Coordinates of C-alpha atoms and ligand atoms in Angstrom, one line a residue:
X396 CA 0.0 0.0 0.0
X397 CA 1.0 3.1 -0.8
X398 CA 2.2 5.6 2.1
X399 CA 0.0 8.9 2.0
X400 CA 1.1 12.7 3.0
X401 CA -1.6 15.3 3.8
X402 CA 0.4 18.6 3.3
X403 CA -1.8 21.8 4.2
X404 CA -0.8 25.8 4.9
X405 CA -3.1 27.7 6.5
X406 CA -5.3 29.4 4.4
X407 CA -4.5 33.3 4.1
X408 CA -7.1 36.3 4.7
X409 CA -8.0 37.8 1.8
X410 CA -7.9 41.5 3.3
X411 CA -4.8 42.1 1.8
X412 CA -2.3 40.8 -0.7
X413 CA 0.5 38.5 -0.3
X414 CA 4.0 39.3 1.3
X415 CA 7.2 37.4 1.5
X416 CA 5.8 35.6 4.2
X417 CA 3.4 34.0 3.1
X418 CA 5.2 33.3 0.4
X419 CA 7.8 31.1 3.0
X420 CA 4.8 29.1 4.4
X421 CA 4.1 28.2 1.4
X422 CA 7.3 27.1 0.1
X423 CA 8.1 25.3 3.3
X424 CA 4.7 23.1 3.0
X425 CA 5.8 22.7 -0.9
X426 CA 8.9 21.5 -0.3
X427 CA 7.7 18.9 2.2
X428 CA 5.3 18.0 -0.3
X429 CA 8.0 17.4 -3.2
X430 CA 10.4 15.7 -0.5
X431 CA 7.3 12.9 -0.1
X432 CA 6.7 12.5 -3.9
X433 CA 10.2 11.9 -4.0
X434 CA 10.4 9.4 -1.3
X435 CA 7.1 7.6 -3.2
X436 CA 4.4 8.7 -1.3
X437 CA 1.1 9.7 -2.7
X438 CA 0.5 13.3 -1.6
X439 CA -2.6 15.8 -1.3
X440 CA -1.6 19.5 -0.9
X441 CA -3.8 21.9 0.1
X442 CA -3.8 25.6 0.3
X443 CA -6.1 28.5 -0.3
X444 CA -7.8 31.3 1.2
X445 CA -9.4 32.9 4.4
X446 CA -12.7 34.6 3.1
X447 CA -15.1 35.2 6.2
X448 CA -15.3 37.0 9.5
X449 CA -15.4 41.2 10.1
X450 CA -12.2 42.0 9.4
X451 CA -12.6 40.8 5.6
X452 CA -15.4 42.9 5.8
X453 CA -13.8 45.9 7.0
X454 CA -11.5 45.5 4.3
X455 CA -14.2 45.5 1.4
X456 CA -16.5 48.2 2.8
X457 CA -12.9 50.3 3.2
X458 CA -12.1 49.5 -0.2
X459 CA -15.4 50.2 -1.6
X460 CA -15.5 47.3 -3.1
X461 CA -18.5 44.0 -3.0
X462 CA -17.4 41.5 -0.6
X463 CA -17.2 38.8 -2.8
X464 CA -15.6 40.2 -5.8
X465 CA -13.1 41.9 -3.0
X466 CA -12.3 38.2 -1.9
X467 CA -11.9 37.4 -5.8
X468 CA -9.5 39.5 -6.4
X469 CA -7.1 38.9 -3.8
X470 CA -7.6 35.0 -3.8
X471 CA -6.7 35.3 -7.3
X472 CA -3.1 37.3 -6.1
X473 CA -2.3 34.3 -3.8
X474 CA -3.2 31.7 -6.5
X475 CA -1.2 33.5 -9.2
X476 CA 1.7 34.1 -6.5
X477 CA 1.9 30.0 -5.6
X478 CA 1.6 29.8 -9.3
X479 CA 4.4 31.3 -10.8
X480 CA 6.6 29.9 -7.7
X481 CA 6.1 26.4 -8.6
X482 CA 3.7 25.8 -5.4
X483 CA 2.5 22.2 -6.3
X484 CA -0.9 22.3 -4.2
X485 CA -4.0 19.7 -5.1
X486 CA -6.3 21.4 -3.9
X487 CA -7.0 25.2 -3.7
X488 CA -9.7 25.7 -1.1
X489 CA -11.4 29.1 -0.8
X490 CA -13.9 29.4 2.6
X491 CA -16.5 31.2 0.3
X492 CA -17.3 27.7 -1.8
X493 CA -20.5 26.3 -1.4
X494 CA -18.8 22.8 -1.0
X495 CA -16.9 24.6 2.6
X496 CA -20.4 26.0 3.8
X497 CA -21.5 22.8 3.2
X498 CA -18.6 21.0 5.4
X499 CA -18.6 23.7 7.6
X500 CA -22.1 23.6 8.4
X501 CA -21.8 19.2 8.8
X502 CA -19.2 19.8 11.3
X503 CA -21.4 22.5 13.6
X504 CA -24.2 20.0 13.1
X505 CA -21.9 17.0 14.0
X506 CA -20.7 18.8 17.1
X507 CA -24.4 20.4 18.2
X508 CA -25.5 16.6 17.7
X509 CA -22.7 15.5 20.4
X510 CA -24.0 17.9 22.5
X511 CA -20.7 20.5 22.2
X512 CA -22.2 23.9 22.4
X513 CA -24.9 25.8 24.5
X514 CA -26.1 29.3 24.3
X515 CA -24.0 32.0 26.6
X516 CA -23.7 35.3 26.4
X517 CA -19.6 36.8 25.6
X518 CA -18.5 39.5 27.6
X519 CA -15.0 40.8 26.5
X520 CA -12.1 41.7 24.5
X521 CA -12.0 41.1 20.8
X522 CA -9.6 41.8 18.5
X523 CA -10.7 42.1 14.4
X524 CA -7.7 41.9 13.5
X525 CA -6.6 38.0 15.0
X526 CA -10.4 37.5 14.8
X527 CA -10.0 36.5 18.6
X528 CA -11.2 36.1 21.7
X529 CA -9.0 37.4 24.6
X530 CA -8.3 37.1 27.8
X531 CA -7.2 40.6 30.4
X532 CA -4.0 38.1 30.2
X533 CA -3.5 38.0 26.9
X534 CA -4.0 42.6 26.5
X535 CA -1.3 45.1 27.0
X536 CA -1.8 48.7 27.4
X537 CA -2.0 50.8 24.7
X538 CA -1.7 54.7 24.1
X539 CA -4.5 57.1 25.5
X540 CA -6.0 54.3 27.7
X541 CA -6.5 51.7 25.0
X542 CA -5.6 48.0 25.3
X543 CA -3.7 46.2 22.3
X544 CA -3.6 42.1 21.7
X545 CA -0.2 41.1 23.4
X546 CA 1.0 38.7 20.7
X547 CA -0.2 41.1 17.8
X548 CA 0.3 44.7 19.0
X549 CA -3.2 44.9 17.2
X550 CA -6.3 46.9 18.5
X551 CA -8.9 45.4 20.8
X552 CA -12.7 46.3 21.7
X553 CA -14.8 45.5 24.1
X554 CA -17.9 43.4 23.5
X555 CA -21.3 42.0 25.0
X556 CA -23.0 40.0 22.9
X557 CA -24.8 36.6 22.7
X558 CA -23.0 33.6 21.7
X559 CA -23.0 30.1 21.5
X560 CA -20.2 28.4 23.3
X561 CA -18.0 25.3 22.5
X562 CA -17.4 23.4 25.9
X563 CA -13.4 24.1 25.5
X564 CA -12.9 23.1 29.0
X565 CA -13.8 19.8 29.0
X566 CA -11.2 19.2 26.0
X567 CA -8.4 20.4 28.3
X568 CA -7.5 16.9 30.2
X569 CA -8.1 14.7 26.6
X570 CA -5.6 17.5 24.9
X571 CA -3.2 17.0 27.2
X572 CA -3.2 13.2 27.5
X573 CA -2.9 13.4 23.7
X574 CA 0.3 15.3 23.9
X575 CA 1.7 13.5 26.4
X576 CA 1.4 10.4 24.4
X577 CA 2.4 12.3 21.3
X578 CA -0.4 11.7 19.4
X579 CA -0.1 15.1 18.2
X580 CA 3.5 16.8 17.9
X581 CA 4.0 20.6 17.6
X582 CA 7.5 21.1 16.3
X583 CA 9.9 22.5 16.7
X584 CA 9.6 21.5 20.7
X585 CA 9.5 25.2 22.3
X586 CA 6.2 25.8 20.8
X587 CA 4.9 22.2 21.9
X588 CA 6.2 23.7 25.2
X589 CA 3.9 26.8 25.0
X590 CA 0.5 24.7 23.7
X591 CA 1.3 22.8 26.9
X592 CA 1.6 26.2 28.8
X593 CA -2.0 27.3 27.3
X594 CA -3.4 23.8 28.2
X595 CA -2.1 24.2 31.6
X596 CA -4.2 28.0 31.5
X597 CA -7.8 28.1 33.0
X598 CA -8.4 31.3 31.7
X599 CA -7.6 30.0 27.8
X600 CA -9.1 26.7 28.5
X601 CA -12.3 28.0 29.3
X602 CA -15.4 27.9 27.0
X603 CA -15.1 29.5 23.7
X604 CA -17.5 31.6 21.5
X605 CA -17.7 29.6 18.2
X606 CA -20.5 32.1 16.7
X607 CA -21.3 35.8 16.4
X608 CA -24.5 37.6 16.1
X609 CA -25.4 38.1 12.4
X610 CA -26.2 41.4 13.1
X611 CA -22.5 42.2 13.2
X612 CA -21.2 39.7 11.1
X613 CA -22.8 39.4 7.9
X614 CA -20.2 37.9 6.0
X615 CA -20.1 34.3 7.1
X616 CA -21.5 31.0 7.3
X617 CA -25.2 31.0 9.5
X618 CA -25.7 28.3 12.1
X619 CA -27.8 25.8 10.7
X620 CA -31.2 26.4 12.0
X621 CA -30.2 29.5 13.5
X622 CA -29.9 32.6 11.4
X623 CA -29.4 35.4 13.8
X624 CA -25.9 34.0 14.2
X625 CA -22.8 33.2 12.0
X626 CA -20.3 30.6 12.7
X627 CA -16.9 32.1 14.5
X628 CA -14.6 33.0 11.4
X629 CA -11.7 30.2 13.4
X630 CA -14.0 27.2 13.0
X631 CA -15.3 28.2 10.0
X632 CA -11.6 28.6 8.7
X633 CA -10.0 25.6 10.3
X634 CA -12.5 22.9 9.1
X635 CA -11.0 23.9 5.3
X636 CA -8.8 20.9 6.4
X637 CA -11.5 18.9 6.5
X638 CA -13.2 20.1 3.3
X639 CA -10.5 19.2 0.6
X640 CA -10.7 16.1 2.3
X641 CA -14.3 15.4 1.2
X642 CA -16.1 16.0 5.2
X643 CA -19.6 16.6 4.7
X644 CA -20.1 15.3 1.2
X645 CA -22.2 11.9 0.9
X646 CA -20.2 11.0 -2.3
X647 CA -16.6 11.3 -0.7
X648 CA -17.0 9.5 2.5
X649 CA -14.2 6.7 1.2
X650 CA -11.7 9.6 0.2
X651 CA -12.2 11.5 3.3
X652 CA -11.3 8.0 5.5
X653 CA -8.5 7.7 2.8
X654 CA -6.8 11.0 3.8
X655 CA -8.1 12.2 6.9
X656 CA -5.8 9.8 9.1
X657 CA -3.8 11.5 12.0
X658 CA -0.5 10.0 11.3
X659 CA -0.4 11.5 7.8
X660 CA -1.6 14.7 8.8
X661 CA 0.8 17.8 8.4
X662 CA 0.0 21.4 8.7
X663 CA 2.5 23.6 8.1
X664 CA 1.4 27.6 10.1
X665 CA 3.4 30.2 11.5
X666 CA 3.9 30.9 15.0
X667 CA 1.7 33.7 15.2
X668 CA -1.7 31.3 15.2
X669 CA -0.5 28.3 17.0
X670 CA -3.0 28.4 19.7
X671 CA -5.3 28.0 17.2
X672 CA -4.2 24.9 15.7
X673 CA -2.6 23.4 18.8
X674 CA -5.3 24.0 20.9
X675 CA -8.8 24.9 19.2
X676 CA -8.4 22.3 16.5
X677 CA -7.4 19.4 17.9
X678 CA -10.7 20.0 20.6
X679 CA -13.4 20.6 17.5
X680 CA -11.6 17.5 16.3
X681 CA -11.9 15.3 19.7
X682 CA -15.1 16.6 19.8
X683 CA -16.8 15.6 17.3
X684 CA -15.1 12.5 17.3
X685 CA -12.5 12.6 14.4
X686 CA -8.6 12.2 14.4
X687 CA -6.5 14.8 15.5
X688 CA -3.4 16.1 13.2
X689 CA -0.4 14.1 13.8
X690 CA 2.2 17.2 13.3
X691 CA 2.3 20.8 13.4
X692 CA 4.8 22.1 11.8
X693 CA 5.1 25.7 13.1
X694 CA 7.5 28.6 11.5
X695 CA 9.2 31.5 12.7
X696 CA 8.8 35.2 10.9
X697 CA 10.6 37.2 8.6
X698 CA 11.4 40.3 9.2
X699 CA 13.2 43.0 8.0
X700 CA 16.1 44.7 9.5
X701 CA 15.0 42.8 12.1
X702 CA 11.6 44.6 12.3
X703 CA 8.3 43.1 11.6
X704 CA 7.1 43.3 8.5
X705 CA 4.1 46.0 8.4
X706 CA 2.4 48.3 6.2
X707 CA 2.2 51.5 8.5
X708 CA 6.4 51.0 8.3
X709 CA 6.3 50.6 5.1
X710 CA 8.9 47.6 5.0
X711 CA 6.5 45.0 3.3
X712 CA 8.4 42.5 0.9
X713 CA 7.0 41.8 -2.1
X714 CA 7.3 38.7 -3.1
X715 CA 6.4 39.1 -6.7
X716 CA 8.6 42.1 -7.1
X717 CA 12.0 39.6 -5.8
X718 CA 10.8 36.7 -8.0
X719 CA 11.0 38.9 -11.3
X720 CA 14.5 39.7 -10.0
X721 CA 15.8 36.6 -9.1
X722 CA 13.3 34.1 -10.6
X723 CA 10.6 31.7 -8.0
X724 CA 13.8 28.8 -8.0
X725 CA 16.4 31.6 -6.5
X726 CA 13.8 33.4 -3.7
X727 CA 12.9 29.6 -2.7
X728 CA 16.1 28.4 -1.8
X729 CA 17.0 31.8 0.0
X730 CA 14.0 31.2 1.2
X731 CA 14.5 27.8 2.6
X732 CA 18.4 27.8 3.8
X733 CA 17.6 31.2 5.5
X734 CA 14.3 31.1 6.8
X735 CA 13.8 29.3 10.4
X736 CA 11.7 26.9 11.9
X737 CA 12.6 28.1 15.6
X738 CA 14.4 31.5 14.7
X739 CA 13.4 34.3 12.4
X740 CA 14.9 35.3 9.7
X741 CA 16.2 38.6 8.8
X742 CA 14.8 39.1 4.7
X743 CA 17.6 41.1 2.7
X744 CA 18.1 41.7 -1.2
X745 CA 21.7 42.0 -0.6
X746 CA 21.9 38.2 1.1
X747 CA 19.5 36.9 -1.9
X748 CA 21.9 38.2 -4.6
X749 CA 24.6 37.1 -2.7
X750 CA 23.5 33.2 -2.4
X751 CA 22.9 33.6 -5.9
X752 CA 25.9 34.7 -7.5
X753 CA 28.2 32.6 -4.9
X754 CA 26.2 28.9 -4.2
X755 CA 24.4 28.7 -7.0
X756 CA 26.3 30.5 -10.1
X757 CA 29.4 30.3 -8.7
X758 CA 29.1 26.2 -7.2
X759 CA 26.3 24.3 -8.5
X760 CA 26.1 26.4 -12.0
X761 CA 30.2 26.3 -11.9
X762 CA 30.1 22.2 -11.7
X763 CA 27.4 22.0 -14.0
X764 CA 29.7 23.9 -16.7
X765 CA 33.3 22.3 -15.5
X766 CA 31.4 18.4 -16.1
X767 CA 29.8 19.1 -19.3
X768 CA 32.5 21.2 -20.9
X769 CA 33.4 20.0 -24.5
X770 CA 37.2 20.5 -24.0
X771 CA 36.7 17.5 -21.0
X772 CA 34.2 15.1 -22.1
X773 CA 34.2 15.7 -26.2
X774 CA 31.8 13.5 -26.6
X775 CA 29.3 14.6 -24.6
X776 CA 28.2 12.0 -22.5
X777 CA 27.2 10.6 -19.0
X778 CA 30.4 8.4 -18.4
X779 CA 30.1 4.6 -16.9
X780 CA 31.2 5.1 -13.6
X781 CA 35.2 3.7 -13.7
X782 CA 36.1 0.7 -12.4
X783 CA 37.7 0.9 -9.5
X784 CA 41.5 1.3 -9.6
X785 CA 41.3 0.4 -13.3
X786 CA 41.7 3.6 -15.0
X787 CA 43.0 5.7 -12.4
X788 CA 43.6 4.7 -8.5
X789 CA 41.1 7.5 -6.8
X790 CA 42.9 10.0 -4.9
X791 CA 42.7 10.8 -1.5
X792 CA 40.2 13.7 -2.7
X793 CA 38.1 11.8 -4.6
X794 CA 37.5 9.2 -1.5
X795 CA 36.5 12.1 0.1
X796 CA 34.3 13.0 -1.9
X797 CA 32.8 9.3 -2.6
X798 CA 32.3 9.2 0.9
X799 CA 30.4 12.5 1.1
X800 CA 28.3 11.3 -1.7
X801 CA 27.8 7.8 -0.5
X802 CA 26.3 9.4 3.0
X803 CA 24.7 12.4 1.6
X804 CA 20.7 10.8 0.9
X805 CA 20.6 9.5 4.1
X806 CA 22.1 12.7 5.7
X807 CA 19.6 15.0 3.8
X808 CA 17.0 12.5 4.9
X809 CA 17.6 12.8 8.6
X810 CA 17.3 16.8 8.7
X811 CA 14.3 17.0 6.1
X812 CA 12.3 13.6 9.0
X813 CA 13.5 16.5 11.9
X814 CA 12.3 19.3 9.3
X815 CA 15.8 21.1 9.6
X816 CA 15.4 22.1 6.2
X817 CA 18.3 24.3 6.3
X818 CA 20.5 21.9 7.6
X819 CA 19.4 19.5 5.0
X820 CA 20.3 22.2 2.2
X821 CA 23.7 22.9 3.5
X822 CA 24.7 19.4 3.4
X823 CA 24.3 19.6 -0.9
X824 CA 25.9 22.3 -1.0
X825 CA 28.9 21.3 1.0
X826 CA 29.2 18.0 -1.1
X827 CA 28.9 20.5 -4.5
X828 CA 31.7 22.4 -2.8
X829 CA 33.6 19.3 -2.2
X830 CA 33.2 18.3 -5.9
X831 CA 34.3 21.6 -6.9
X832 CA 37.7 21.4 -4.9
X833 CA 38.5 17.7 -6.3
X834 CA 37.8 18.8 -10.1
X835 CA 40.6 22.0 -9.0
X836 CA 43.1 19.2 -7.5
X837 CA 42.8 16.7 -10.2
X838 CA 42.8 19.5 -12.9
X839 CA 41.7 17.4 -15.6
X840 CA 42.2 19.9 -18.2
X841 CA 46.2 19.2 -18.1
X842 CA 45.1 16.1 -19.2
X843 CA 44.6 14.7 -22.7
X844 CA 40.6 15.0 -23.7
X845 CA 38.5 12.6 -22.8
X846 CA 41.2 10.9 -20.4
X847 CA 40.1 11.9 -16.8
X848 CA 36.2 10.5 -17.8
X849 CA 36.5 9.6 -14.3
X850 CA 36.9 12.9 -12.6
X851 CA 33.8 13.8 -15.3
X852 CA 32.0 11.5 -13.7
X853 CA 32.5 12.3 -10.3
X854 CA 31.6 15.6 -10.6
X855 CA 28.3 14.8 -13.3
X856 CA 27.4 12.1 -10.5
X857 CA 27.8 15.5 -7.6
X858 CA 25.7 17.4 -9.7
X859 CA 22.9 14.7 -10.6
X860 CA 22.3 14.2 -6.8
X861 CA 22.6 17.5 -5.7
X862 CA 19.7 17.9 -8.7
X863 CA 17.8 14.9 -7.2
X864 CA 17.8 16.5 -3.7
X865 CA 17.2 19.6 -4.7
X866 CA 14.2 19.2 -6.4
X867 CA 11.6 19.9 -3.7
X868 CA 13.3 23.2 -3.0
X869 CA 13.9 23.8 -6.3
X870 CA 11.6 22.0 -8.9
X871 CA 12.4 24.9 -11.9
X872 CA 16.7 24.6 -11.6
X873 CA 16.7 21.2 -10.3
X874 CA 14.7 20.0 -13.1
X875 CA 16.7 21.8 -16.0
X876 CA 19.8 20.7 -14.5
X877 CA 18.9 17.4 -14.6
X878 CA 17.5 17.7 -18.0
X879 CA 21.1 18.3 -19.5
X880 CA 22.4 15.7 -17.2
X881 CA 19.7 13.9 -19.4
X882 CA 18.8 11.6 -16.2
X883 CA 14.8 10.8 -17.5
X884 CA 11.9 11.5 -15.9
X885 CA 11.8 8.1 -14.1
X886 CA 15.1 8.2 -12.5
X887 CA 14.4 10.9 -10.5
X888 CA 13.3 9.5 -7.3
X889 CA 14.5 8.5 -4.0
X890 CA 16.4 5.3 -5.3
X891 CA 18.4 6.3 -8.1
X892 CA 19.5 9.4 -5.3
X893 CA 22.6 6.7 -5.1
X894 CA 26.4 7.1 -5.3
X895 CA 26.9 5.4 -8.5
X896 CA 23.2 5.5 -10.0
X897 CA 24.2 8.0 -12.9
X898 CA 25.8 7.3 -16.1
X899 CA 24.8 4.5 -17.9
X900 CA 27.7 5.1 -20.6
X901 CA 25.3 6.3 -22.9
X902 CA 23.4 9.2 -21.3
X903 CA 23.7 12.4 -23.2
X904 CA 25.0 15.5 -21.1
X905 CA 24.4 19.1 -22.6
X906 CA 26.7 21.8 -21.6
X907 CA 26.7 25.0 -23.2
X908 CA 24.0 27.6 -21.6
X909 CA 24.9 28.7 -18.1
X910 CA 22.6 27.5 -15.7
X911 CA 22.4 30.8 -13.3
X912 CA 22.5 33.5 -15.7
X913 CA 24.2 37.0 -14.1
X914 CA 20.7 38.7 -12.4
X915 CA 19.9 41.8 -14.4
Ligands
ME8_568 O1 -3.8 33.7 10.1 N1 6.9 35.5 8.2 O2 -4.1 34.1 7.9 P1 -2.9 35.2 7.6 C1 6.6 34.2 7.9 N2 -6.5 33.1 7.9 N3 5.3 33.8 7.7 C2 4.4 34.7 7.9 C3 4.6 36.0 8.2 C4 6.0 36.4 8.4 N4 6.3 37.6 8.7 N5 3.4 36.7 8.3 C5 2.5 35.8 8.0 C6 -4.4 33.6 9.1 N6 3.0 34.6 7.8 C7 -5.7 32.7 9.1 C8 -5.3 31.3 9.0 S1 -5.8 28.7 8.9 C9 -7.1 27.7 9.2 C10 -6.4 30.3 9.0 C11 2.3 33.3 7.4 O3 -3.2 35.7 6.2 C12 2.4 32.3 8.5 O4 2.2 31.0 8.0 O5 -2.8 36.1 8.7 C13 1.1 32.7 9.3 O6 0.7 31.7 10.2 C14 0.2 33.0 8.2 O7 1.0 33.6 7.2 C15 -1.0 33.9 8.6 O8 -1.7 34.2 7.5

C-alpha cells in the first residue's frame, strides 16, 4: 500500500495581498510536499484562502468594493503568486465555496448533535484583526488608555453580545493526555512547550465563543437552523482541512477515510496562530469525534532589519517584485536555507543576490559547466562510472568526496524527518563544494581529452544528486539541470539518489547555456 502525506498551509485572509511571508509558508509546505513525492508517497496538498469574518469585511467596505468580488480579487493574487513559484498544491480551497459552507455547516451540526455547544452570552475583549477572543491576560496597554492584543500589538474592543459556546474546558485533560502520548507533535519542541503552557491555562481553557451575532457579522456561514448568528470565522476557517478532504459530502466518505488519518496529517502555520491549531483544533476534532493532526509544523517570521514586517512601516516585501529579479527557484532556496523553523529570519536583497551569485552561479552552475564542458568530455556523454583502480587509482580527494556522496541521501533525509530544512540544504551544497575542490586538484584539463572521464564523472554524479535533492526546493533549476544531465523522468526518485546510480555510458549531457545567468 502506498504511504499517503496530507500537506496543508493555513489558508490566508484575503484582506490584503500576499508578502514574502506567506510566500515562505508556502514554500516550506511545498517542499515537504516534493520531499514525499520523491520518497514515493502519494501526496494531497492543500492551500487556499481565508474569506469570512469582520475584518474581511472591514477591508471591502474600506475598499469600496462587494465583498465577494473583493475576496476574488485577492484569492486570485495568492493563487497567481503560488503559481508562478512552482507551489505544487492539489487542492486550492477558498472558505467562500458552497462545498466549505457545506462542510462547515456538517461539522457545527456534528458537534451540536454530540451535545458540544450551549447558548451564553460573551462579555469581553476582541480583536478584528486576529479575529479572537482574549483574555485581560493576553491585553497590553496601549496609548490614551486603550488596550492592544499582546501577541499582535493589534487593537482590541470590548464586546457583550450573545453567543454560542464550544465546551473548550472539557477538552483540556483529553488534549493534554494526547500530547503526552504524542499523538499530536508541535514542532519544533519550544512551541509544543507553549500549547502545553495554554493547556495548563484556566483562563484559555475556558469555553469559547464559536458564533457571532449576524447582526455584526454578515459575511459568514449562519448556524444551521439559527440565522441570527454566523459561525466564529476560526472554525469556519480551520475545518477547510476537513473540506479538501471530502467532510460533509455523501459521495466522498471513502476519500475523506482515505486521507483524513492522524498520522499522515501535516499542517504547516506560523507561529503567530499556533494556539489556534494546537489547541482549538485538535478539541473541534476530539469533539466531534475525528482524528486529531499528527504534526504541526510551526515557523518562525521574517522580518526586515530585524523589524516586523508592516504596512504603517512601510517595509513589506514583495514577493512578486523579488521573483521577477531573481526568478521563483532563487527566492525559494534563499527562502528555505535562511528562513527558520525556531528562529526568524532577517529578509535582505543583498543576502539573496549574494546566495545567488556565490552557491548557485558560482558552485552548482560552476560544476554543472566544469562536467559538461566540451574540451573535458568531447563526446558529450554521461560516463560509466570507472572501475575501481582500473583507469585511475582514486585520490585521496576523490574518496573524500565518494564518501560525502555515499552518505549524503541518508544525511539529507535525517534533517528533512527532523524538518531542519536548512540543515538538509547545506549538506548539498557542502558536497557541490567538495566536488568543486577535487575537479581544481585533479585538474583534468592538463590532461589529454576525454582521459580523466572519471573525474567527469565524479563531478556529473555530484551534480545529478545535488539535482535529485534539490528538487523539492527547487523544482524549476533542479529539473533543467537534470535535464542536460539527461537523467529521464523516471530516474528521478529516491532510489536512483545513489552514489553510482548516474551514467549508464550512454546518457547524453548538454553543456553549453549557463545554468544561473548574471541577475539583471
Ligand atoms: O492567520 N513570516 O491568515 P494570515 C513568515 N487566515 N510567515 C508569515 C509572516 C511572516 N512575517 N506573516 C504571516 C491567518 N506569515 C488565518 C489562518 S488557517 C485555518 C487560518 C504566514 O493571512 C504564517 O504562515 O494572517 C502565518 O501563520 C500565516 O501567514 C498567517 O496568514
Amino acid at each position: 500500500m502506498t504511504a499517503r502525506k496530507f500537506i496543508t498551509t493555513p489558508i490566508f485572509y484575503v484582506n490584503s495581498v500576499p508578502h514574502i511571508g506567506h510566500l515562505y509558508t508556502a514554500v516550506v509546505a511545498d517542499t515537504l510536499a516534493r520531499w514525499y513525492r520523491f520518497t514515493g508517497h502519494a501526496v494531497k496538498f492543500a492551500t487556499g484562502t481565508d474569506e469570512h469574518g469582520l475584518k474581511i469585511q472591514q477591508a471591502a467596505a474600506k475598499n469600496q468594493r462587494p465583498v465577494q468580488a473583493f475576496c476574488d480579487d485577492i484569492s486570485s493574487k495568492f493563487r497567481h503568486l503560488f503559481d508562478r513559484t512552482n507551489i505544487s498544491y492539489t487542492d486550492y480551497i477558498r472558505t467562500s465555496e458552497p462545498k466549505h459552507h457545506a462542510a462547515v455547516r456538517a461539522m457545527w451540526t456534528t458537534l451540536d448533535a454530540r451535545n458540544q455547544m450551549y447558548p451564553s452570552a460573551y462579555h469581553g475583549w476582541y480583536s478584528v484583526s486576529d479575529e479572537a477572543f482574549l483574555t485581560p491576560a493576553d491585553l497590553v496597554d496601549g496609548p490614551n488608555g486603550t488596550k492592544l492584543a499582546r501577541d499582535s500589538g493589534q487593537p482590541v474592543e470590548l464586546m457583550a453580545e450573545e453567543t454560542i459556546k464550544f465546551r473548550l474546558s472539557d477538552w483540556q485533560a483529553p488534549l493534554a493526555h494526547a500530547y503526552a502520548r504524542g499523538q499530536v507533535k508541535v514542532v519544533p519542541g519550544v512551541r509544543e512547550r507553549d500549547v502545553l503552557a495554554m493547556l495548563a491555562s484556566r483562563d484559555l481553557m475556558s469555553d469559547l465563543s464559536v458564533s457571532r451575532p449576524t447582526a455584526r457579522v454578515q459575511w459568514g456561514i449562519q448556524v444551521p437552523e439559527q440565522p441570527d448568528q454566523t459561525i466564529y470565522v476560526w472554525l469556519d476557517a480551520l475545518t477547510n482541512y476537513l473540506t479538501v478532504c471530502g467532510f460533509g459530502d455523501p459521495e466522498r466518505t471513502e476519500e475523506f477515510a482515505r486521507w483524513w488519518r492522524r498520522d499522515q496529517i501535516v499542517h504547516v502555520i506560523g507561529k503567530d496562530i499556533v494556539k489556534f491549531h494546537g489547541v482549538y483544533w485538535p478539541a473541534f476534532l476530539m469533539a466531534a469525534g475525528l482524528d486529531v493532526p499528527g504534526e504541526l509544523l510551526t515557523h518562525a517570521h521574517w522580518t526586515v532589519d530585524r523589524t516586523k514586517m508592516s504596512k504603517s512601516r512601510g517595509n513589506v516585501v514583495d514577493p512578486n517584485a523579488v521573483v521577477d529579479k531573481f526568478g521563483a527557484d532563487a527566492v525559494r532556496y534563499y527562502l528555505m536555507l535562511n528562513g527558520g523553523v525556531v528562529d526568524d529570519g532577517d529578509w535582505s536583497a543583498d543576502q539573496v543576490t549574494k546566495v545567488y551569485k556565490k552557491e548557485l552561479a558560482g558552485q552548482l552552475g560552476n560544476l554543472y559547466s566544469r562536467a559538461t564542458s566540451p574540451a573535458l568530455n568531447p563526446l558529450g556523454v554521461f560516463p560509466a562510472a570507472p572501475p575501481t583502480g582500473a583507469v585511475c587509482l582514486p585520490s585521496s580527494s576523490a574518496a573524500k568526496l565518494h564518501s560525502l556522496l555515499h552518505s549524503l541521501p541518508t544525511a539529507f533525509a535525517t534533517h528533512m524527518d527532523a524538518r531542519d530544512f536548512s540543515k538538509a540544504i547545506q549538506l548539498v551544497v557542502d558536497a557541490v563544494a567538495e566536488a568543486n575542490r577535487y575537479f581544481a586538484v585533479e585538474a583534468p584539463w592538463t590532461h589529454e581529452p576525454g582521459t580523466r572521464l572519471d573525474v567527469v564523472y565524479n563531478a556529473l554524479e555530484t551534480a545529478r544528486m545535488a539535482g535529485l535533492l534539490l528538487q523539492c526546493v527547487m523544482p524549476g533549476k533542479a529539473g533543467e539541470l537534470l535535464d542536460r544531465l539527461g537523467v529521464e523522468s523516471g530516474q528521478r526518485h529516491w532510489e536512483a539518489c545513489r552514489f553510482g546510480g548516474g551514467g549508464i555510458g550512454s546518457g547524453k549531457v548538454s553543456g553549453g547555456e549557463v545554468l544561473f545567468p548574471k541577475i539583471k
